[in-house]
Short mmCIF file of C-alpha atoms in Angstrom, two decimals:
data_model
loop_
_atom_site.label_atom_id
_atom_site.label_comp_id
_atom_site.label_asym_id
_atom_site.label_seq_id
_atom_site.Cartn_x
_atom_site.Cartn_y
_atom_site.Cartn_z
CA UNK A 1 -27.59 -13.91 -18.96
CA UNK A 2 -29.45 -17.25 -19.60
CA UNK A 3 -32.18 -18.79 -16.29
CA UNK A 4 -29.71 -21.58 -15.36
CA UNK A 5 -26.68 -18.52 -14.73
CA UNK A 6 -29.50 -16.56 -12.46
CA UNK A 7 -31.01 -19.71 -10.90
CA UNK A 8 -27.52 -20.53 -9.82
CA UNK A 9 -26.55 -17.41 -8.30
CA UNK A 10 -30.22 -17.28 -6.04
CA UNK A 11 -28.74 -20.36 -4.88
CA UNK A 12 -25.67 -19.05 -3.86
CA UNK A 13 -27.40 -16.49 -2.10
CA UNK A 14 -28.99 -18.51 -0.38
CA UNK A 15 -27.06 -20.78 0.88
CA UNK A 16 -24.15 -17.43 2.28
CA UNK A 17 -27.31 -16.34 4.67
CA UNK A 18 -28.00 -19.79 5.81
CA UNK A 19 -24.11 -19.64 6.55
CA UNK A 20 -24.14 -16.34 8.13
CA UNK A 21 -24.27 -16.29 11.40
CA UNK A 22 -22.28 -19.65 12.06
CA UNK A 23 -19.36 -17.69 9.26
CA UNK A 24 -19.23 -14.95 10.93
CA UNK A 25 -18.92 -16.04 14.86
CA UNK A 26 -16.02 -18.49 13.77
CA UNK A 27 -13.66 -17.78 16.32
CA UNK A 28 -11.25 -18.62 13.55
CA UNK A 29 -12.27 -16.13 10.99
CA UNK A 30 -9.87 -13.79 9.37
CA UNK A 31 -10.34 -9.82 9.96
CA UNK A 32 -8.15 -8.54 6.91
CA UNK A 33 -8.45 -11.55 4.79
CA UNK A 34 -10.77 -12.45 2.12
CA UNK A 35 -12.25 -15.50 3.15
CA UNK A 36 -15.49 -17.37 1.49
CA UNK A 37 -18.77 -15.97 2.88
CA UNK A 38 -20.08 -19.79 3.01
CA UNK A 39 -19.01 -23.32 1.89
CA UNK A 40 -14.36 -23.71 0.30
CA UNK A 41 -12.36 -21.13 -1.58
CA UNK A 42 -9.68 -21.81 -3.38
CA UNK A 43 -7.50 -20.75 -6.58
CA UNK A 44 -7.58 -17.36 -6.61
CA UNK A 45 -8.35 -16.12 -10.43
CA UNK A 46 -8.44 -13.14 -13.18
CA UNK A 47 -6.28 -11.08 -10.82
CA UNK A 48 -6.66 -7.85 -12.61
CA UNK A 49 -7.11 -3.25 -12.35
CA UNK A 50 -9.13 -2.11 -15.31
CA UNK A 51 -9.77 1.87 -15.01
CA UNK A 52 -9.08 1.90 -11.16
CA UNK A 53 -10.73 -0.59 -9.94
CA UNK A 54 -9.02 -3.93 -8.76
CA UNK A 55 -11.30 -7.29 -9.26
CA UNK A 56 -10.54 -10.37 -7.61
CA UNK A 57 -12.55 -13.25 -8.63
CA UNK A 58 -11.64 -17.01 -7.04
CA UNK A 59 -12.02 -20.48 -6.99
CA UNK A 60 -15.73 -20.44 -4.84
CA UNK A 61 -17.66 -23.38 -3.87
CA UNK A 62 -20.55 -22.54 -1.42
CA UNK A 63 -23.05 -24.97 -1.13
CA UNK A 64 -20.25 -27.18 1.34
CA UNK A 65 -17.00 -27.08 2.38
CA UNK A 66 -15.50 -29.55 -0.31
CA UNK A 67 -14.20 -28.90 -3.95
CA UNK A 68 -16.46 -30.06 -7.06
CA UNK A 69 -18.73 -27.49 -10.03
CA UNK A 70 -16.40 -24.19 -8.82
CA UNK A 71 -17.95 -20.89 -9.52
CA UNK A 72 -15.81 -17.31 -10.02
CA UNK A 73 -16.30 -15.80 -6.26
CA UNK A 74 -15.64 -11.69 -7.48
CA UNK A 75 -14.51 -8.84 -5.31
CA UNK A 76 -13.53 -5.04 -6.03
CA UNK A 77 -11.97 -2.56 -4.75
CA UNK A 78 -10.13 1.52 -5.54
CA UNK A 79 -7.83 1.31 -2.89
CA UNK A 80 -7.58 -3.01 -1.44
CA UNK A 81 -9.01 -1.95 1.83
CA UNK A 82 -12.55 -1.74 1.24
CA UNK A 83 -14.05 -4.23 -0.45
CA UNK A 84 -17.60 -5.15 -2.33
CA UNK A 85 -18.25 -8.26 -2.97
CA UNK A 86 -20.04 -8.75 -6.53
CA UNK A 87 -22.82 -11.33 -7.85
CA UNK A 88 -20.80 -14.62 -9.17
CA UNK A 89 -19.11 -13.89 -12.43
CA UNK A 90 -19.08 -17.25 -13.54
CA UNK A 91 -21.51 -20.21 -13.17
CA UNK A 92 -21.75 -23.60 -13.87
CA UNK A 93 -23.77 -23.50 -15.85
CA UNK A 94 -23.65 -24.90 -19.85
CA UNK A 95 -22.53 -28.03 -21.45
CA UNK A 96 -18.07 -27.38 -21.23
CA UNK A 97 -17.88 -25.76 -17.45
CA UNK A 98 -21.70 -27.80 -16.14
CA UNK A 99 -18.51 -29.65 -13.53
CA UNK A 100 -16.86 -26.26 -12.74
CA UNK A 101 -15.60 -22.81 -14.05
CA UNK A 102 -12.05 -23.40 -13.11
CA UNK A 103 -9.18 -21.84 -12.55
CA UNK A 104 -7.97 -19.14 -15.37
CA UNK A 105 -7.27 -15.15 -15.86
CA UNK A 106 -8.38 -11.71 -17.13
CA UNK A 107 -6.95 -9.07 -19.59
CA UNK A 108 -8.81 -5.81 -20.83
CA UNK A 109 -9.22 -5.75 -24.70
CA UNK A 110 -11.49 -3.16 -26.56
CA UNK A 111 -12.30 -1.67 -23.32
CA UNK A 112 -14.32 -5.27 -22.49
CA UNK A 113 -13.11 -7.09 -19.89
CA UNK A 114 -12.07 -11.15 -21.15
CA UNK A 115 -12.13 -13.87 -18.69
CA UNK A 116 -10.24 -17.04 -19.68
CA UNK A 117 -10.90 -20.05 -17.74
CA UNK A 118 -11.55 -24.28 -18.42
CA UNK A 119 -14.79 -25.56 -18.23
CA UNK A 120 -14.73 -28.97 -16.47
CA UNK A 121 -16.80 -31.95 -17.76
CA UNK A 122 -16.94 -34.50 -14.72
CA UNK A 123 -15.38 -38.45 -15.57
CA UNK A 124 -14.59 -41.62 -13.74
CA UNK A 125 -12.26 -40.23 -10.81
CA UNK A 126 -10.84 -38.06 -13.68
CA UNK A 127 -11.93 -34.84 -15.24
CA UNK A 128 -13.68 -36.34 -18.33
CA UNK A 129 -12.81 -33.02 -20.58
CA UNK A 130 -11.75 -29.72 -19.71
CA UNK A 131 -11.52 -26.53 -21.95
CA UNK A 132 -10.20 -23.11 -22.32
CA UNK A 133 -13.28 -20.57 -22.49
CA UNK A 134 -14.04 -17.04 -22.89
CA UNK A 135 -16.26 -14.94 -21.28
CA UNK A 136 -16.94 -10.72 -21.86
CA UNK A 137 -18.10 -8.05 -20.09
CA UNK A 138 -18.56 -4.63 -20.84
CA UNK A 139 -19.11 -3.19 -17.17
CA UNK A 140 -16.75 -6.11 -15.15
CA UNK A 141 -19.95 -7.09 -13.24
CA UNK A 142 -22.17 -8.56 -16.14
CA UNK A 143 -20.33 -11.63 -18.25
CA UNK A 144 -21.40 -13.30 -21.81
CA UNK A 145 -19.72 -16.51 -22.27
CA UNK A 146 -18.02 -16.99 -25.46
CA UNK A 147 -17.66 -20.50 -24.81
CA UNK A 148 -15.22 -23.01 -26.01
CA UNK A 149 -12.23 -21.60 -27.50
CA UNK A 150 -9.48 -23.99 -27.14
CA UNK A 151 -9.21 -27.56 -27.16
CA UNK A 152 -6.73 -30.19 -25.73
CA UNK A 153 -3.91 -31.28 -28.19
CA UNK A 154 -3.31 -34.75 -29.27
CA UNK A 155 -0.70 -36.20 -26.74
CA UNK A 156 -2.49 -34.85 -23.30
CA UNK A 157 -4.87 -36.41 -21.16
CA UNK A 158 -7.84 -34.77 -20.44
CA UNK A 159 -5.72 -32.21 -17.63
CA UNK A 160 -5.40 -29.21 -19.62
CA UNK A 161 -6.49 -26.33 -17.40
CA UNK A 162 -5.47 -22.80 -15.80
CA UNK A 163 -5.46 -20.12 -18.60
CA UNK A 164 -3.29 -17.27 -18.29
CA UNK A 165 -3.78 -14.75 -20.72
CA UNK A 166 -0.98 -11.88 -21.96
CA UNK A 167 0.01 -9.47 -24.53
CA UNK A 168 3.28 -9.10 -25.49
CA UNK A 169 4.57 -6.77 -29.29
CA UNK A 170 0.65 -7.11 -30.86
CA UNK A 171 -0.08 -11.29 -29.82
CA UNK A 172 -1.71 -12.83 -27.79
CA UNK A 173 -0.39 -15.65 -25.86
CA UNK A 174 -1.71 -17.84 -23.58
CA UNK A 175 0.18 -20.40 -21.34
CA UNK A 176 -2.13 -23.96 -20.25
CA UNK A 177 -1.66 -26.43 -17.49
CA UNK A 178 -1.35 -30.34 -19.06
CA UNK A 179 -0.26 -33.66 -18.41
CA UNK A 180 1.82 -35.48 -21.20
CA UNK A 181 -0.12 -39.18 -22.08
CA UNK A 182 2.78 -40.43 -20.14
CA UNK A 183 1.77 -38.72 -16.94
CA UNK A 184 3.97 -36.24 -16.80
CA UNK A 185 3.42 -32.16 -16.13
CA UNK A 186 3.82 -29.27 -18.14
CA UNK A 187 2.82 -25.84 -19.79
CA UNK A 188 1.57 -25.54 -23.36
CA UNK A 189 1.85 -21.85 -25.05
CA UNK A 190 -0.82 -21.05 -27.72
CA UNK A 191 -0.83 -18.11 -29.24
CA UNK A 192 -3.89 -15.71 -31.28
CA UNK A 193 -4.18 -12.27 -32.92
CA UNK A 194 -8.26 -11.69 -31.44
CA UNK A 195 -8.67 -13.24 -27.71
CA UNK A 196 -10.83 -15.59 -29.83
CA UNK A 197 -8.83 -17.39 -32.17
CA UNK A 198 -5.85 -19.08 -30.83
CA UNK A 199 -3.04 -21.57 -32.38
CA UNK A 200 -1.25 -24.06 -30.41
CA UNK A 201 2.61 -23.45 -29.81
CA UNK A 202 3.77 -26.07 -28.00
CA UNK A 203 5.39 -27.51 -24.93
CA UNK A 204 6.69 -24.55 -23.07
CA UNK A 205 7.91 -26.22 -19.86
CA UNK A 206 7.62 -28.96 -17.91
CA UNK A 207 9.04 -32.32 -17.19
CA UNK A 208 11.82 -33.92 -19.72
CA UNK A 209 11.62 -29.88 -21.52
CA UNK A 210 14.60 -28.18 -21.24
CA UNK A 211 16.91 -29.09 -18.17
CA UNK A 212 14.59 -30.32 -16.89
CA UNK A 213 13.79 -34.98 -15.86
CA UNK A 214 10.73 -35.57 -14.38
CA UNK A 215 9.27 -32.88 -12.45
CA UNK A 216 6.04 -33.67 -11.00
CA UNK A 217 2.56 -35.04 -13.05
CA UNK A 218 0.55 -32.25 -12.95
CA UNK A 219 1.41 -28.54 -13.83
CA UNK A 220 -1.18 -26.40 -12.57
CA UNK A 221 -1.85 -22.52 -12.62
CA UNK A 222 1.30 -21.28 -14.69
CA UNK A 223 1.32 -17.56 -14.65
CA UNK A 224 3.86 -16.15 -17.27
CA UNK A 225 5.06 -12.19 -17.79
CA UNK A 226 8.50 -9.99 -17.85
CA UNK A 227 10.24 -8.31 -14.96
CA UNK A 228 13.04 -6.09 -14.47
CA UNK A 229 14.93 -7.30 -17.71
CA UNK A 230 13.66 -11.85 -16.91
CA UNK A 231 10.79 -13.93 -17.95
CA UNK A 232 9.73 -15.81 -15.08
CA UNK A 233 6.96 -18.90 -14.97
CA UNK A 234 5.14 -19.47 -11.95
CA UNK A 235 3.75 -22.82 -11.85
CA UNK A 236 1.70 -25.22 -9.46
CA UNK A 237 4.12 -29.04 -10.05
CA UNK A 238 2.38 -31.83 -8.35
CA UNK A 239 3.87 -34.58 -7.82
CA UNK A 240 7.23 -33.77 -6.14
CA UNK A 241 9.18 -35.44 -3.54
CA UNK A 242 10.42 -34.09 -0.77
CA UNK A 243 13.90 -33.23 -0.89
CA UNK A 244 15.28 -32.55 2.44
CA UNK A 245 13.69 -28.85 3.45
CA UNK A 246 11.92 -28.50 -0.14
CA UNK A 247 8.79 -29.73 -1.55
CA UNK A 248 7.62 -30.80 2.33
CA UNK A 249 4.01 -29.72 1.04
CA UNK A 250 1.87 -31.78 -1.24
CA UNK A 251 2.06 -29.80 -3.75
CA UNK A 252 3.97 -27.00 -4.65
CA UNK A 253 4.27 -23.50 -6.17
CA UNK A 254 7.77 -21.90 -7.32
CA UNK A 255 8.97 -19.80 -10.07
CA UNK A 256 11.96 -20.69 -12.93
CA UNK A 257 13.57 -17.57 -14.72
CA UNK A 258 14.77 -17.08 -17.65
CA UNK A 259 13.73 -16.16 -21.24
CA UNK A 260 11.14 -16.91 -23.74
CA UNK A 261 12.05 -17.49 -27.19
CA UNK A 262 8.27 -16.40 -28.80
CA UNK A 263 9.29 -17.30 -32.73
CA UNK A 264 11.34 -20.81 -31.10
CA UNK A 265 8.36 -20.67 -28.69
CA UNK A 266 11.17 -21.99 -26.20
CA UNK A 267 11.63 -21.41 -22.36
CA UNK A 268 15.62 -21.25 -21.31
CA UNK A 269 15.43 -21.30 -17.88
CA UNK A 270 16.74 -21.94 -13.85
CA UNK A 271 15.81 -23.98 -11.46
CA UNK A 272 12.74 -24.18 -9.62
CA UNK A 273 12.69 -22.26 -6.97
CA UNK A 274 9.79 -22.41 -3.80
CA UNK A 275 7.92 -19.42 -3.70
CA UNK A 276 6.36 -19.86 0.00
CA UNK A 277 7.46 -21.87 2.78
CA UNK A 278 5.03 -22.36 5.01
CA UNK A 279 1.91 -25.03 5.18
CA UNK A 280 -0.62 -23.14 3.07
CA UNK A 281 0.14 -21.57 0.16
CA UNK A 282 -0.48 -22.82 -3.31
CA UNK A 283 -1.92 -21.41 -6.84
CA UNK A 284 -0.54 -17.98 -6.85
CA UNK A 285 -1.51 -15.37 -9.70
CA UNK A 286 0.02 -11.77 -10.37
CA UNK A 287 -1.01 -8.57 -12.23
CA UNK A 288 0.80 -5.00 -13.28
CA UNK A 289 -1.01 -2.91 -12.01
CA UNK A 290 -2.19 0.64 -12.92
CA UNK A 291 0.82 1.95 -10.79
CA UNK A 292 2.86 -0.78 -13.00
CA UNK A 293 3.57 -3.18 -9.30
CA UNK A 294 3.77 -6.87 -10.03
CA UNK A 295 0.97 -7.92 -7.44
CA UNK A 296 0.90 -11.70 -6.56
CA UNK A 297 -2.00 -13.21 -4.53
CA UNK A 298 -2.31 -16.73 -3.33
CA UNK A 299 -4.55 -19.92 -1.78
CA UNK A 300 -3.67 -20.08 1.98
CA UNK A 301 -4.11 -23.73 1.17
CA UNK A 302 -3.11 -26.76 -0.46
CA UNK A 303 -5.80 -29.41 -2.24
CA UNK A 304 -5.38 -32.59 -0.17
CA UNK A 305 -3.50 -32.03 2.93
CA UNK A 306 -5.31 -32.43 5.30
CA UNK A 307 -8.27 -30.34 4.36
CA UNK A 308 -11.17 -31.80 6.36
CA UNK A 309 -8.89 -31.42 9.19
CA UNK A 310 -9.35 -27.88 9.91
CA UNK A 311 -11.80 -26.83 12.60
CA UNK A 312 -13.81 -24.47 10.55
CA UNK A 313 -15.19 -27.12 8.93
CA UNK A 314 -17.93 -27.47 11.89
CA UNK A 315 -19.08 -23.87 10.46
CA UNK A 316 -19.31 -24.44 7.01
CA UNK A 317 -16.41 -22.65 5.60
CA UNK A 318 -12.35 -23.00 4.95
CA UNK A 319 -9.31 -21.30 3.12
CA UNK A 320 -8.74 -17.99 2.50
CA UNK A 321 -6.09 -16.16 0.21
CA UNK A 322 -3.05 -14.51 1.64
CA UNK A 323 -1.97 -10.64 1.50
CA UNK A 324 -1.45 -8.97 -1.87
CA UNK A 325 1.97 -8.74 -2.50
CA UNK A 326 5.00 -6.79 -4.54
CA UNK A 327 7.08 -9.04 -6.65
CA UNK A 328 10.83 -7.20 -7.28
CA UNK A 329 14.05 -7.83 -8.09
CA UNK A 330 17.06 -7.87 -5.66
CA UNK A 331 20.36 -8.54 -5.26
CA UNK A 332 19.31 -12.04 -7.91
CA UNK A 333 16.50 -12.92 -5.68
CA UNK A 334 12.58 -12.60 -6.00
CA UNK A 335 11.49 -9.91 -3.14
CA UNK A 336 7.50 -10.09 -1.94
CA UNK A 337 6.35 -7.56 -0.12
CA UNK A 338 2.95 -7.07 2.02
CA UNK A 339 1.53 -3.97 -0.79
CA UNK A 340 1.80 -0.68 1.03
CA UNK A 341 -1.83 -0.47 1.09
CA UNK A 342 -2.12 -2.74 4.26
CA UNK A 343 -0.27 0.18 6.57
CA UNK A 344 -3.73 2.02 6.28
CA UNK A 345 -4.77 -0.53 8.93
CA UNK A 346 -2.36 0.29 11.39
CA UNK A 347 -2.97 1.84 15.13
CA UNK A 348 -0.41 3.82 17.44
CA UNK A 349 2.79 2.19 16.69
CA UNK A 350 4.82 0.36 20.09
CA UNK A 351 8.13 0.79 19.48
CA UNK A 352 10.60 -1.28 21.79
CA UNK A 353 14.33 -0.79 21.01
CA UNK A 354 17.15 -2.29 21.41
CA UNK A 355 15.06 -5.30 23.74
CA UNK A 356 17.94 -8.46 25.15
CA UNK A 357 17.31 -11.67 26.50
CA UNK A 358 20.41 -14.05 26.97
CA UNK A 359 19.16 -17.61 28.28
CA UNK A 360 15.46 -16.97 28.84
CA UNK A 361 12.31 -16.79 27.47
CA UNK A 362 10.49 -13.95 27.81
CA UNK A 363 7.22 -11.53 26.87
CA UNK A 364 7.38 -7.96 25.58
CA UNK A 365 5.29 -5.47 27.31
CA UNK A 366 2.77 -4.93 24.63
CA UNK A 367 3.14 -7.25 22.30
CA UNK A 368 0.33 -9.49 21.58
CA UNK A 369 -2.82 -9.76 20.12
CA UNK A 370 -4.32 -11.78 17.53
CA UNK A 371 -5.06 -9.29 14.66
CA UNK A 372 -1.09 -7.05 14.01
CA UNK A 373 1.44 -6.55 12.73
CA UNK A 374 5.35 -7.07 13.82
CA UNK A 375 8.35 -5.78 12.38
CA UNK A 376 11.68 -7.07 14.00
CA UNK A 377 14.90 -5.80 13.29
CA UNK A 378 18.34 -7.49 14.80
CA UNK A 379 20.95 -6.32 16.45
CA UNK A 380 22.23 -9.71 17.60
CA UNK A 381 21.46 -13.28 17.79
CA UNK A 382 22.29 -15.98 19.73
CA UNK A 383 23.26 -19.21 18.99
CA UNK A 384 19.60 -19.80 18.29
CA UNK A 385 15.94 -17.08 18.72
CA UNK A 386 12.79 -17.78 18.48
CA UNK A 387 8.85 -16.83 18.79
CA UNK A 388 6.40 -18.90 20.31
CA UNK A 389 2.68 -17.63 19.05
CA UNK A 390 -0.34 -18.46 20.82
CA UNK A 391 0.95 -21.25 22.52
CA UNK A 392 0.55 -22.52 19.21
CA UNK A 393 2.93 -22.53 16.30
CA UNK A 394 7.09 -21.89 17.00
CA UNK A 395 8.87 -20.03 14.59
CA UNK A 396 13.02 -19.98 15.41
CA UNK A 397 16.11 -19.87 13.98
CA UNK A 398 19.56 -21.38 14.58
CA UNK A 399 22.71 -22.38 12.78
CA UNK A 400 21.36 -20.33 9.31
CA UNK A 401 17.91 -21.99 9.14
CA UNK A 402 14.41 -21.08 9.37
CA UNK A 403 11.57 -23.34 11.34
CA UNK A 404 7.90 -23.01 11.52
CA UNK A 405 6.16 -25.74 13.41
CA UNK A 406 2.82 -25.95 14.43
CA UNK A 407 0.52 -29.33 15.80
CA UNK A 408 -0.31 -31.43 12.67
CA UNK A 409 -3.90 -30.14 11.78
CA UNK A 410 -5.05 -34.14 12.02
CA UNK A 411 -3.02 -35.07 14.69
CA UNK A 412 -2.41 -32.58 17.39
CA UNK A 413 -0.16 -34.38 18.95
CA UNK A 414 2.43 -34.64 16.73
CA UNK A 415 4.41 -31.52 15.46
CA UNK A 416 4.92 -30.75 11.86
CA UNK A 417 7.96 -28.30 10.43
CA UNK A 418 9.01 -26.14 7.25
CA UNK A 419 12.31 -25.36 6.53
CA UNK A 420 14.29 -22.95 4.78
CA UNK A 421 18.07 -21.91 4.92
CA UNK A 422 18.80 -19.17 4.28
CA UNK A 423 21.70 -17.44 1.93
CA UNK A 424 22.86 -14.61 4.40
CA UNK A 425 22.43 -14.39 8.17
CA UNK A 426 18.64 -12.94 9.67
CA UNK A 427 18.23 -9.15 9.51
CA UNK A 428 14.65 -8.88 9.66
CA UNK A 429 11.43 -9.93 9.85
CA UNK A 430 7.73 -9.13 9.07
CA UNK A 431 4.59 -10.69 10.57
CA UNK A 432 0.81 -10.52 9.93
CA UNK A 433 -1.50 -11.75 12.27
CA UNK A 434 -4.75 -12.93 11.37
CA UNK A 435 -6.91 -14.68 14.15
CA UNK A 436 -5.87 -18.00 12.49
CA UNK A 437 -2.94 -17.33 9.60
CA UNK A 438 0.18 -16.14 9.71
CA UNK A 439 2.81 -14.47 7.16
CA UNK A 440 6.32 -14.52 7.60
CA UNK A 441 8.24 -12.22 5.36
CA UNK A 442 12.03 -12.81 6.16
CA UNK A 443 14.99 -10.02 5.68
CA UNK A 444 12.38 -7.80 3.32
CA UNK A 445 10.74 -11.01 1.44
CA UNK A 446 13.84 -13.04 0.15
CA UNK A 447 11.78 -15.68 1.87
CA UNK A 448 8.06 -16.20 2.93
CA UNK A 449 6.45 -18.28 5.33
CA UNK A 450 2.17 -18.55 5.03
CA UNK A 451 0.48 -21.13 7.08
CA UNK A 452 -3.03 -21.46 8.88
CA UNK A 453 -3.14 -21.49 13.08
CA UNK A 454 -6.25 -23.04 15.34
CA UNK A 455 -4.93 -22.10 18.16
CA UNK A 456 -7.49 -21.52 21.44
CA UNK A 457 -9.08 -18.88 20.10
CA UNK A 458 -8.63 -16.54 23.28
CA UNK A 459 -5.29 -17.68 23.58
CA UNK A 460 -3.30 -13.71 22.35
CA UNK A 461 0.54 -14.30 24.32
CA UNK A 462 3.80 -13.63 22.09
CA UNK A 463 6.90 -15.57 23.76
CA UNK A 464 10.36 -14.56 22.73
CA UNK A 465 13.06 -17.01 23.30
CA UNK A 466 17.35 -16.25 23.40
CA UNK A 467 20.22 -18.91 23.31
CA UNK A 468 22.82 -16.79 24.09
CA UNK A 469 22.46 -13.30 23.74
CA UNK A 470 19.83 -11.69 20.84
CA UNK A 471 18.81 -7.89 20.55
CA UNK A 472 16.56 -7.18 18.58
CA UNK A 473 14.04 -3.77 18.11
CA UNK A 474 10.34 -4.10 17.53
CA UNK A 475 7.55 -2.58 16.72
CA UNK A 476 3.81 -3.80 16.86
CA UNK A 477 0.85 -2.26 14.91
CA UNK A 478 -2.84 -3.79 15.92
CA UNK A 479 -4.99 -4.30 12.88
CA UNK A 480 -8.18 -2.37 12.39
CA UNK A 481 -8.78 -4.90 9.20
CA UNK A 482 -10.64 -4.45 6.05
CA UNK A 483 -14.30 -3.78 4.91
CA UNK A 484 -16.15 -6.23 2.99
CA UNK A 485 -19.92 -5.16 1.86
CA UNK A 486 -22.36 -6.34 -0.77
CA UNK A 487 -22.76 -5.89 -3.59
#
């Protein structure tokens, strides 16, 4: 570890200590989601399990609640419930990453953990340059930077970032988000025999590639993997215009499915589908754990989307990460399910069977609280069914359309909406509420709505409304939350 790296880590520790009381006493502090000890948290990075331990790295600006020269924060767990905060894995300490150790991924080779990340050098309102860099560790805690392993190819701007690396049939591959000189977003493919020498293959997907026309001016945070007989490319395109119920956030995150021809470097894929329909979801990353599960974690935020209006800024922190989700296929759809380990947080179950509401709004005895899990199973639905959370957010179903609404964060007198049309009728909802967040899994995870919410801190009521007659059963658990210790 260099003297500059040690100095930066000491500054981070001092900043967290300085803000510890205000962050921990914030009424919107989360109980079972990753949030920063101070400052701003964004993209999950380097998400991997190695020798039984889950390593979750994350983009972190500890010194203020805006973006800037990011660190890689680092947390570890054996069970996804009990976590330890380690020292920052990467700091913006070298010439090639002095203005930020930006997003990337992790792989294991020769019993060493390899972190691939983007080194950022600031320009005048744009990155002056971005490099793909490598750092290596034999213990998963202390990382030695190897420097730049890939520079941007000709024909592309300095928006060139977020490497995701994987192994296939004896070779290593890397996808990187990029922007052409014509200001079109693409994903670039690289190949390597040894993780240090990388050959540029070409654009594998993006605007004016394959079946796509113009599709955003920058593609961030690509992720590529094989799942149940098909190849999947997850990406976060910037610059998509709203289209009906789709693309309602400032920037989007979604996926393509198809088949990658590794020899030709081409990806034959279908249409783009958003991964999450809520207000705050971006830059997801996946990995395959030692059980063979494909697990996803996303950022519970969106860049440039009223970030300064989040009330937690007043207490020197902002943003969080989603719950870990297992990805599977069912009936031709990508399914997202909360990992089963989360059940360890449950207290005793409260069960109500066959509740009927007709043309009325009611509370259900015992169904309240701000750190809870709900499971609703529907037997019959009226013309409209809705849940109201804490006199703040509403989630409703009518004519096959689900709608989540809340006050606009920048203008509380106005209401904003996120919607999706279901491919089949509403059958079930699984809801995780955590002080200032909602994650709603629809029909077993066919659709998901992830959002931050900021109701009055003392408000715990949940109301159920039906126009016409609706009948449903509900299970409710208080959740104990998970632990985060200092390493």
